[in-house]
Short mmCIF file of C-alpha atoms in Angstrom, two decimals:
data_model
loop_
_atom_site.label_atom_id
_atom_site.label_comp_id
_atom_site.label_asym_id
_atom_site.label_seq_id
_atom_site.Cartn_x
_atom_site.Cartn_y
_atom_site.Cartn_z
CA MET A 1 -67.70 -35.05 -46.99
CA THR A 2 -64.14 -35.15 -48.24
CA ARG A 3 -62.71 -38.50 -49.01
CA GLY A 4 -60.35 -38.82 -46.12
CA GLN A 5 -63.24 -38.29 -43.88
CA ARG A 6 -65.16 -40.79 -45.41
CA PHE A 7 -62.21 -43.47 -45.17
CA GLU A 8 -62.14 -42.74 -41.41
CA LEU A 9 -66.10 -43.73 -41.08
CA ARG A 10 -65.38 -46.88 -43.33
CA ALA A 11 -62.32 -47.59 -40.59
CA VAL A 12 -64.83 -46.80 -37.00
CA ASP A 13 -66.97 -49.08 -39.14
CA PHE A 14 -64.78 -51.95 -39.64
CA LEU A 15 -63.27 -51.71 -36.06
CA LEU A 16 -66.85 -51.91 -34.37
CA ARG A 17 -67.38 -55.10 -36.03
CA ASP A 18 -63.88 -56.28 -34.98
CA GLN A 19 -64.05 -57.91 -31.34
CA SER A 20 -60.51 -58.50 -30.81
CA ILE A 21 -59.42 -55.09 -31.95
CA ARG A 22 -62.22 -52.92 -30.27
CA SER A 23 -60.99 -54.23 -27.10
CA ARG A 24 -57.72 -52.78 -27.53
CA PHE A 25 -59.00 -49.53 -27.19
CA ALA A 26 -62.44 -50.52 -24.50
CA LEU A 27 -59.97 -47.76 -22.04
CA GLY A 28 -63.50 -45.68 -21.41
CA PRO A 29 -64.08 -42.00 -22.29
CA PRO A 30 -61.02 -39.51 -22.86
CA SER A 31 -61.77 -36.21 -22.05
CA THR A 32 -61.42 -35.01 -25.45
CA PRO A 33 -64.67 -34.92 -27.42
CA ALA A 34 -65.59 -38.55 -29.59
CA ILE A 35 -66.00 -38.50 -33.60
CA LEU A 36 -69.52 -38.77 -34.30
CA ASP A 37 -71.07 -40.29 -36.81
CA ARG A 38 -73.20 -39.23 -40.01
CA GLU A 39 -76.15 -38.64 -37.35
CA GLY A 40 -74.25 -36.59 -35.24
CA ARG A 41 -74.37 -39.29 -32.30
CA ARG A 42 -71.95 -41.78 -30.36
CA ARG A 43 -71.73 -45.12 -32.34
CA ARG A 44 -72.85 -47.69 -29.82
CA ARG A 45 -72.89 -51.38 -30.33
CA LYS A 46 -73.81 -53.93 -27.80
CA LYS A 47 -71.84 -53.52 -24.74
CA SER A 48 -68.73 -52.73 -25.81
CA THR A 49 -68.18 -48.61 -26.62
CA ILE A 50 -65.31 -47.95 -29.47
CA TRP A 51 -63.85 -44.11 -28.22
CA ILE A 52 -61.60 -42.64 -30.73
CA ALA A 53 -60.45 -39.31 -29.66
CA ARG A 54 -60.01 -36.42 -32.03
CA GLY A 55 -57.11 -36.17 -34.00
CA VAL A 56 -56.53 -40.29 -34.09
CA ARG A 57 -56.66 -41.80 -37.62
CA VAL A 58 -56.91 -45.38 -38.10
CA VAL A 59 -54.54 -46.44 -40.96
CA PRO A 60 -54.48 -50.09 -41.78
CA GLU A 61 -50.88 -51.49 -42.58
CA LYS A 62 -50.11 -54.14 -44.01
CA GLY A 63 -49.62 -57.76 -42.24
CA LYS A 64 -50.49 -56.00 -38.70
CA GLY A 65 -54.26 -54.80 -39.24
CA LEU A 66 -55.30 -51.43 -38.12
CA GLN A 67 -53.31 -48.96 -36.44
CA THR A 68 -53.77 -45.97 -34.77
CA LEU A 69 -51.70 -42.40 -35.40
CA MET A 70 -52.55 -39.66 -33.23
CA GLU A 71 -50.58 -36.49 -33.08
CA LYS A 72 -47.84 -35.91 -30.72
CA LYS A 73 -49.54 -32.48 -29.50
CA ASP A 74 -52.55 -34.23 -28.88
CA PHE A 75 -51.07 -37.52 -27.29
CA GLU A 76 -49.97 -35.33 -24.89
CA GLN A 77 -53.11 -33.48 -24.16
CA TRP A 78 -54.76 -37.07 -23.50
CA LEU A 79 -51.55 -38.73 -21.64
CA GLU A 80 -52.18 -34.91 -19.30
CA ASN A 81 -55.82 -35.60 -18.52
CA ILE A 82 -55.82 -39.37 -18.30
CA SER A 83 -52.74 -38.58 -15.44
CA VAL A 84 -55.08 -36.23 -13.54
CA THR A 85 -57.91 -38.46 -13.70
CA PHE A 86 -55.33 -41.39 -12.74
CA LEU A 87 -54.10 -39.11 -9.68
CA SER A 88 -57.60 -38.57 -8.17
CA LEU A 89 -58.53 -42.54 -8.09
CA THR A 90 -57.92 -44.49 -4.97
CA ASP A 91 -55.31 -46.88 -4.13
CA SER A 92 -57.56 -49.99 -5.33
CA GLU A 93 -58.65 -48.57 -8.12
CA LYS A 94 -55.32 -47.19 -9.48
CA ASN A 95 -54.40 -50.95 -9.01
CA GLU A 96 -57.41 -52.08 -10.61
CA THR A 97 -56.53 -49.44 -13.49
CA LEU A 98 -52.51 -50.98 -13.65
CA ASP A 99 -53.96 -54.72 -13.99
CA HIS A 100 -56.13 -54.13 -16.57
CA LEU A 101 -53.29 -52.26 -18.47
CA ILE A 102 -51.34 -55.00 -18.37
CA SER A 103 -53.44 -57.61 -19.34
CA LEU A 104 -53.55 -55.59 -22.38
CA SER A 105 -50.06 -55.09 -22.60
CA GLY A 106 -47.76 -56.96 -25.22
CA ALA A 107 -44.56 -58.25 -25.03
CA VAL A 108 -42.47 -54.68 -25.76
CA GLN A 109 -44.90 -53.32 -23.25
CA LEU A 110 -43.79 -55.91 -20.37
CA ARG A 111 -40.31 -55.48 -21.57
CA HIS A 112 -40.48 -52.10 -20.94
CA LEU A 113 -42.31 -52.44 -17.33
CA SER A 114 -39.87 -54.66 -16.22
CA ASN A 115 -36.72 -52.74 -17.42
CA ASN A 116 -37.92 -49.69 -15.62
CA LEU A 117 -39.45 -51.49 -12.38
CA GLU A 118 -35.82 -52.86 -11.66
CA THR A 119 -34.20 -49.38 -11.10
CA LEU A 120 -37.78 -48.07 -9.47
CA LEU A 121 -38.48 -50.98 -6.84
CA LYS A 122 -34.04 -51.77 -6.42
CA ARG A 123 -32.40 -48.36 -6.20
CA ASP A 124 -28.82 -48.86 -5.32
CA PHE A 125 -28.40 -46.22 -2.55
CA LEU A 126 -24.87 -46.41 -2.11
CA LYS A 127 -24.59 -45.64 -6.18
CA LEU A 128 -26.83 -42.68 -5.37
CA LEU A 129 -26.33 -40.93 -2.36
CA PRO A 130 -23.19 -38.88 -1.68
CA LEU A 131 -19.91 -40.63 -0.50
CA GLU A 132 -19.99 -39.11 3.19
CA LEU A 133 -23.56 -40.42 3.92
CA SER A 134 -22.68 -43.95 2.33
CA PHE A 135 -19.26 -43.42 4.32
CA HIS A 136 -21.97 -42.60 7.94
CA LEU A 137 -24.13 -45.59 6.81
CA LEU A 138 -20.99 -48.18 6.25
CA LYS A 139 -20.10 -47.14 10.15
CA TRP A 140 -23.13 -48.75 11.73
CA LEU A 141 -21.96 -52.66 9.86
CA ASP A 142 -19.61 -55.09 11.17
CA PRO A 143 -16.42 -56.22 9.05
CA GLN A 144 -17.79 -59.52 8.05
CA THR A 145 -20.81 -57.71 6.51
CA LEU A 146 -18.98 -55.33 4.55
CA LEU A 147 -16.56 -57.80 3.29
CA THR A 148 -19.94 -59.60 1.88
CA CYS A 149 -21.55 -56.04 0.85
CA CYS A 150 -18.58 -55.89 -1.32
CA LEU A 151 -19.30 -58.68 -3.59
CA VAL A 152 -22.72 -57.60 -4.43
CA SER A 153 -21.37 -55.05 -7.47
CA LYS A 154 -18.24 -53.51 -8.11
CA GLN A 155 -20.11 -49.97 -7.29
CA TRP A 156 -20.27 -51.27 -3.82
CA ASN A 157 -17.00 -52.73 -3.52
CA LYS A 158 -15.28 -49.55 -4.36
CA VAL A 159 -17.67 -47.15 -2.31
CA ILE A 160 -16.73 -49.48 0.60
CA SER A 161 -13.33 -49.92 0.00
CA ALA A 162 -12.99 -46.14 0.20
CA CYS A 163 -13.78 -45.97 3.48
CA THR A 164 -10.57 -45.10 5.72
CA GLU A 165 -12.45 -44.41 9.07
CA VAL A 166 -14.11 -47.94 8.47
CA TRP A 167 -11.24 -50.29 8.06
CA GLN A 168 -9.18 -48.72 10.88
CA ALA A 169 -11.72 -49.50 13.54
CA ALA A 170 -11.62 -52.85 12.21
CA CYS A 171 -8.08 -52.77 12.57
CA ARG A 172 -8.34 -51.36 15.88
CA ASN A 173 -10.39 -53.81 17.27
CA LEU A 174 -8.12 -56.23 16.17
CA GLY A 175 -5.49 -54.83 18.60
CA TRP A 176 -3.90 -53.38 15.39
CA GLN A 177 -1.79 -50.11 16.46
CA ILE A 178 -3.34 -47.82 14.09
CA ASP A 179 -1.32 -44.50 12.32
CA ASP A 180 -4.14 -41.50 11.24
CA SER A 181 -1.42 -39.98 9.06
CA LEU A 182 -1.80 -42.86 6.31
CA GLN A 183 -5.29 -42.69 5.23
CA ASP A 184 -5.70 -44.98 2.58
CA ALA A 185 -8.81 -47.20 2.86
CA LEU A 186 -7.47 -50.08 0.64
CA HIS A 187 -4.44 -50.48 2.82
CA TRP A 188 -6.17 -50.81 6.02
CA LYS A 189 -8.20 -52.96 4.09
CA LYS A 190 -5.68 -55.36 3.50
CA VAL A 191 -4.17 -54.81 6.67
CA TYR A 192 -7.82 -56.15 8.31
CA LEU A 193 -7.86 -58.96 5.38
CA LYS A 194 -4.31 -60.65 6.56
CA ALA A 195 -5.25 -60.40 10.45
CA ILE A 196 -8.22 -62.27 9.61
CA LEU A 197 -6.64 -64.99 7.87
CA ARG A 198 -3.67 -65.32 9.97
CA MET A 199 -6.05 -65.69 13.08
CA LYS A 200 -7.75 -68.02 11.06
CA GLN A 201 -4.73 -70.03 10.44
CA LEU A 202 -3.89 -69.92 13.99
CA LYS A 203 -7.39 -71.41 14.80
CA ASP A 204 -7.07 -74.28 12.79
CA HIS A 205 -3.08 -74.77 13.39
CA GLU A 206 -2.20 -73.70 10.03
CA ALA A 207 -0.29 -70.59 10.45
CA PHE A 208 3.54 -71.79 10.92
CA GLU A 209 5.16 -74.42 9.05
CA THR A 210 6.21 -77.55 11.92
CA ALA A 211 9.68 -79.08 12.33
CA SER A 212 11.82 -81.30 14.74
CA LEU A 213 15.24 -80.29 15.71
CA ILE A 214 16.61 -83.54 17.14
CA GLY A 215 19.35 -83.54 19.81
CA HIS A 216 18.04 -83.67 23.34
CA SER A 217 17.61 -86.84 25.44
CA ALA A 218 15.44 -86.13 28.18
CA ARG A 219 12.34 -83.15 28.47
CA VAL A 220 13.07 -79.86 27.17
CA TYR A 221 11.62 -77.09 29.38
CA ALA A 222 13.02 -74.25 28.33
CA LEU A 223 12.98 -72.19 25.09
CA TYR A 224 14.10 -68.93 24.02
CA TYR A 225 14.13 -67.14 20.29
CA LYS A 226 16.32 -64.52 18.89
CA ASP A 227 16.82 -63.23 15.67
CA GLY A 228 16.01 -66.55 13.87
CA LEU A 229 18.28 -68.52 16.61
CA LEU A 230 16.54 -70.97 19.11
CA CYS A 231 17.92 -71.89 22.56
CA THR A 232 16.84 -74.69 24.05
CA GLY A 233 17.23 -76.29 27.72
CA SER A 234 16.29 -79.63 28.71
CA ASP A 235 16.76 -82.19 31.67
CA ASP A 236 19.53 -83.87 30.13
CA LEU A 237 22.16 -81.30 31.74
CA SER A 238 22.30 -79.51 28.49
CA ALA A 239 21.63 -76.41 26.57
CA LYS A 240 21.80 -76.03 22.53
CA LEU A 241 21.57 -73.07 20.32
CA TRP A 242 19.60 -74.15 16.84
CA ASP A 243 19.34 -72.60 13.53
CA VAL A 244 15.69 -72.39 13.35
CA SER A 245 15.82 -72.16 8.85
CA THR A 246 18.27 -75.35 8.65
CA GLY A 247 17.19 -76.87 11.51
CA GLN A 248 21.17 -77.26 13.11
CA CYS A 249 22.56 -77.33 16.28
CA ILE A 250 25.17 -74.45 16.16
CA TYR A 251 26.37 -74.99 20.50
CA GLY A 252 25.27 -77.29 22.51
CA ILE A 253 26.95 -76.82 26.36
CA GLN A 254 26.75 -78.95 29.79
CA THR A 255 24.98 -77.05 31.94
CA HIS A 256 22.21 -77.41 34.95
CA THR A 257 18.77 -78.67 34.68
CA CYS A 258 17.04 -75.87 32.79
CA ALA A 259 14.01 -74.27 33.89
CA ALA A 260 14.40 -70.79 31.56
CA VAL A 261 17.42 -69.83 29.20
CA LYS A 262 18.00 -66.20 27.74
CA PHE A 263 21.16 -65.83 25.28
CA ASP A 264 23.07 -63.12 22.83
CA GLU A 265 25.79 -63.63 20.89
CA LEU A 266 28.53 -64.79 23.38
CA LYS A 267 26.64 -65.72 26.57
CA LEU A 268 23.97 -67.66 27.71
CA VAL A 269 21.78 -67.47 31.11
CA THR A 270 19.82 -70.25 32.68
CA GLY A 271 17.87 -70.68 35.80
CA SER A 272 17.51 -74.09 37.33
CA PHE A 273 15.73 -76.17 39.07
CA ASP A 274 18.54 -76.49 41.24
CA ASN A 275 17.84 -72.86 43.07
CA THR A 276 20.14 -71.31 41.19
CA VAL A 277 21.05 -69.11 37.86
CA ALA A 278 24.30 -69.71 35.72
CA CYS A 279 26.11 -67.52 33.06
CA TRP A 280 28.08 -69.55 30.36
CA ASP A 281 30.39 -68.55 27.58
CA TRP A 282 28.93 -70.05 24.27
CA ILE A 283 32.40 -71.00 22.44
CA SER A 284 34.41 -72.20 25.39
CA GLY A 285 30.92 -73.54 27.22
CA ALA A 286 32.89 -72.82 30.78
CA LYS A 287 30.75 -71.43 33.55
CA THR A 288 31.42 -67.38 33.87
CA GLN A 289 28.97 -66.76 36.73
CA HIS A 290 26.74 -68.48 39.37
CA PHE A 291 24.67 -66.92 41.09
CA ARG A 292 22.91 -69.10 44.39
CA GLY A 293 20.66 -67.30 46.95
CA HIS A 294 17.00 -68.42 46.32
CA THR A 295 15.09 -71.08 47.60
CA GLY A 296 13.24 -72.78 45.19
CA ALA A 297 13.24 -73.31 41.26
CA VAL A 298 14.30 -70.30 39.17
CA PHE A 299 11.56 -70.28 36.61
CA SER A 300 12.55 -66.57 34.61
CA VAL A 301 15.59 -65.08 33.77
CA ASP A 302 16.43 -61.29 32.11
CA TYR A 303 19.25 -58.91 31.94
CA SER A 304 20.91 -55.83 30.87
CA ASP A 305 24.53 -55.57 29.75
CA GLU A 306 24.02 -51.70 29.94
CA LEU A 307 22.72 -51.58 33.83
CA ASP A 308 25.17 -54.57 34.73
CA ILE A 309 21.73 -56.20 36.11
CA LEU A 310 20.49 -60.05 36.13
CA VAL A 311 16.82 -60.32 37.20
CA SER A 312 15.34 -63.52 38.39
CA GLY A 313 12.16 -65.10 39.98
CA SER A 314 11.74 -68.04 41.82
CA ALA A 315 9.52 -70.56 43.07
CA ASP A 316 10.22 -68.57 46.52
CA ASN A 317 7.85 -65.92 45.80
CA THR A 318 10.56 -63.25 45.14
CA VAL A 319 12.65 -61.52 42.86
CA LYS A 320 16.06 -60.89 43.11
CA LEU A 321 18.47 -58.32 41.67
CA TRP A 322 22.40 -59.21 40.67
CA ALA A 323 25.50 -57.83 39.51
CA LEU A 324 26.02 -59.83 36.03
CA SER A 325 29.79 -59.23 36.33
CA THR A 326 30.34 -60.50 39.92
CA GLY A 327 27.27 -62.47 40.81
CA MET A 328 26.62 -61.05 44.02
CA CYS A 329 23.61 -60.10 45.15
CA LEU A 330 21.77 -56.98 44.92
CA ASN A 331 18.41 -57.12 46.53
CA THR A 332 15.52 -58.94 46.93
CA LEU A 333 12.41 -58.06 46.11
CA THR A 334 8.76 -59.27 48.02
CA GLY A 335 5.71 -58.94 47.94
CA HIS A 336 4.29 -62.21 45.92
CA THR A 337 2.20 -64.84 47.42
CA GLU A 338 2.78 -67.43 44.48
CA TRP A 339 5.61 -68.35 42.87
CA VAL A 340 7.39 -65.68 40.48
CA THR A 341 6.89 -67.09 36.77
CA LYS A 342 7.91 -64.68 34.85
CA VAL A 343 10.60 -61.37 34.95
CA VAL A 344 11.18 -58.68 32.03
CA LEU A 345 13.60 -56.08 32.55
CA GLN A 346 12.55 -53.24 29.83
CA LYS A 347 13.27 -49.07 29.11
CA CYS A 348 9.78 -47.14 29.09
CA GLU A 349 8.70 -45.24 26.20
CA VAL A 350 6.10 -43.12 27.67
CA LYS A 351 5.22 -40.94 30.75
CA SER A 352 3.29 -42.33 32.81
CA LEU A 353 2.15 -41.80 36.23
CA MET A 354 5.64 -43.07 37.93
CA HIS A 355 7.82 -43.15 35.46
CA SER A 356 9.30 -41.00 32.09
CA PRO A 357 10.38 -42.42 29.08
CA GLY A 358 13.58 -43.90 29.32
CA ASP A 359 13.13 -45.32 32.67
CA ASN A 360 14.40 -48.77 33.32
CA ILE A 361 11.35 -50.85 34.29
CA LEU A 362 11.21 -54.23 36.31
CA LEU A 363 7.61 -56.34 35.90
CA SER A 364 7.52 -59.61 37.60
CA ALA A 365 4.14 -61.95 37.19
CA ASP A 366 2.82 -64.47 39.74
CA LYS A 367 -0.36 -66.58 39.15
CA TYR A 368 -2.90 -63.35 39.76
CA GLU A 369 -0.81 -60.55 39.71
CA ILE A 370 1.85 -58.50 37.62
CA LYS A 371 4.02 -55.97 39.73
CA ILE A 372 6.22 -52.89 38.49
CA TRP A 373 9.34 -52.12 40.45
CA PRO A 374 11.71 -49.78 40.78
CA ILE A 375 15.70 -50.94 39.31
CA GLY A 376 17.49 -49.97 42.84
CA ARG A 377 19.31 -51.08 45.19
CA GLU A 378 17.06 -49.86 48.13
CA ILE A 379 16.73 -52.51 50.73
CA ASN A 380 13.17 -53.51 51.17
CA CYS A 381 11.77 -51.66 48.55
CA LYS A 382 8.10 -52.03 47.53
CA SER A 383 6.44 -52.52 43.95
CA LEU A 384 5.27 -49.13 42.51
CA LYS A 385 2.07 -50.47 41.09
CA THR A 386 0.56 -53.79 40.99
CA LEU A 387 -1.84 -54.88 37.97
CA TYR A 388 -4.95 -56.89 37.85
CA VAL A 389 -6.70 -58.97 35.66
CA SER A 390 -9.44 -59.63 38.73
CA GLU A 391 -9.06 -58.36 42.46
CA ASP A 392 -10.89 -61.52 43.52
CA ARG A 393 -8.42 -63.82 41.69
CA SER A 394 -10.71 -66.03 39.76
CA ILE A 395 -8.55 -65.27 36.63
CA CYS A 396 -4.96 -67.30 36.54
CA LEU A 397 -2.13 -65.29 34.30
CA GLN A 398 0.06 -67.82 32.72
CA PRO A 399 3.76 -67.24 32.48
CA ARG A 400 3.42 -65.40 28.95
CA LEU A 401 4.25 -61.91 29.65
CA HIS A 402 5.57 -59.18 27.54
CA PHE A 403 6.45 -55.24 27.12
CA ASP A 404 7.35 -52.70 24.70
CA GLY A 405 8.12 -49.75 26.90
CA LYS A 406 4.14 -48.87 26.26
CA TYR A 407 1.61 -52.20 26.64
CA VAL A 408 2.10 -54.64 29.19
CA VAL A 409 0.55 -57.75 27.71
CA CYS A 410 -0.42 -61.18 29.56
CA SER A 411 -2.39 -64.48 28.37
CA SER A 412 -4.60 -66.80 30.74
CA ALA A 413 -6.72 -68.87 29.64
CA LEU A 414 -9.74 -66.71 28.47
CA GLY A 415 -7.12 -64.61 26.08
CA LEU A 416 -4.44 -62.04 26.12
CA TYR A 417 -4.98 -58.88 28.34
CA GLN A 418 -3.40 -55.98 27.92
CA TRP A 419 -2.61 -52.73 30.29
CA ASP A 420 -1.87 -49.30 28.80
CA PHE A 421 1.37 -48.43 30.35
CA ALA A 422 0.96 -44.68 30.71
CA SER A 423 -1.93 -45.07 32.48
CA TYR A 424 -2.03 -48.65 34.00
CA ASP A 425 -5.65 -48.83 32.65
CA ILE A 426 -6.71 -52.39 31.26
CA ILE A 427 -7.73 -51.84 27.38
CA SER A 428 -8.23 -55.44 26.04
#
C-alpha cells in the first residue's frame, strides 16, 4: 500500500467518527463503486453510511476542516448518473429530494439558488418573445393598462412605446383623425397622453383659464368667437367685440336684443328676439340691412359673402334664405316640427350619396333632428336628408352643431354624436 492510499484511509476513518461532516455526504450511494476498507468491505457504523466516490480525495484545509476534491471528468459522470436517477423519481420524491438538498445547502448555494429561480420563475416574455408577437399581445390591452405596464421596466416601456398600431387605435377611439402614413409610435403615444390629460382637465374644470369681460348691463345671450376675437350680444340692446388676449373692447354698437351673432372684419349680423335679422357696420355702427319675415325669435344666423346668401333659423319652425346684399327673402324652408335652434352654411369636402366635393350645404337643427337642404331658390323644396340620434325622439339635441365638410357633430345631454357625411351614418 502506498503512502497516499494510507492517507486516504485515515481520512475516511476520521470522517466516520465526525458526525457533523458525515451528514454532508449522506446522500445515498452513487452508481460508482465505493472505496473499500482493508478487508474488502464497505465500512458501516451504526445508522449512518459514508459513500466516497471513486476519484474523490479527502484533503484537510487549514481553518475549514476537510474538503473533497473530485476530478472534473468523474464529477460529470457522477452528475449524469444522479440526473438519470432524479428524472426517474415521482414528483413527490423529487420535491423531497430538493427539500433535503436545500436543507444541506449553505449561504453560497442558497444565494445561487435565489438568483437562478428569479429568471426561471419570472420570465420576461416581452423581452424574450419576437417583437411581432409582443405587439400582437399588446393589442389585447386597453391604453390605461399599457401605460401602467410601461412602468414595469425600461425594456417594457421600450417595447410598448414602439407599438404604432396600439397607440393609433387608442387615439382613434378618442375621436382623433389618424394619418396612417405617419408610423411614429412615440408620436401617437404623446398625442394620446395629451388628449387624456386635456379630457381630465375638462372634467376637473381646469382646461382653460377664466377671465371676466365687463361692459354689458344686462344678460348676455349670444356669443361668437373667431381668430382671437369674441362678439357678445346682450339684452341691453348692444353688441360688443372683444380682444380675448387683452380683454379690451374693440367695438361697441347699439342693436336690438340679440339671440344670435356672427361677424367678420367689416360687419356684424344679428338675430333677435324681435323676430328680425339685421346687418351692422362695425366702424360706423349703422344698420346696413334689416331682414323681416319670421314670426318667431331668430335663434341662429349664418352667411356666405361668396354666395350672397344669409340663412336664419327661427322659433316659427322655419329656415329662411335671404339675399345678403339686398335683404330680399329668397326662400322659406319648412319641415321642422320644433324651434330651429341652429343653422350652418358650409362647403362639402367629400363625395356623398347626394353631394359632391365643393357643393354648398345647409344644415338646420331643432330639438330632435338635423336636416340637410339644397341651396337654391326653388319654392317649397324639401330636405335631402334627415339625421336622427333616436327615431323615437327620446334623446334631445342641444343647439351645438358643427360641420367641417366631412363630419357632422352635435351635442346632447348624453354626449357628442358624430355622423360621416359621405354615408350619413352615425359613427359615435
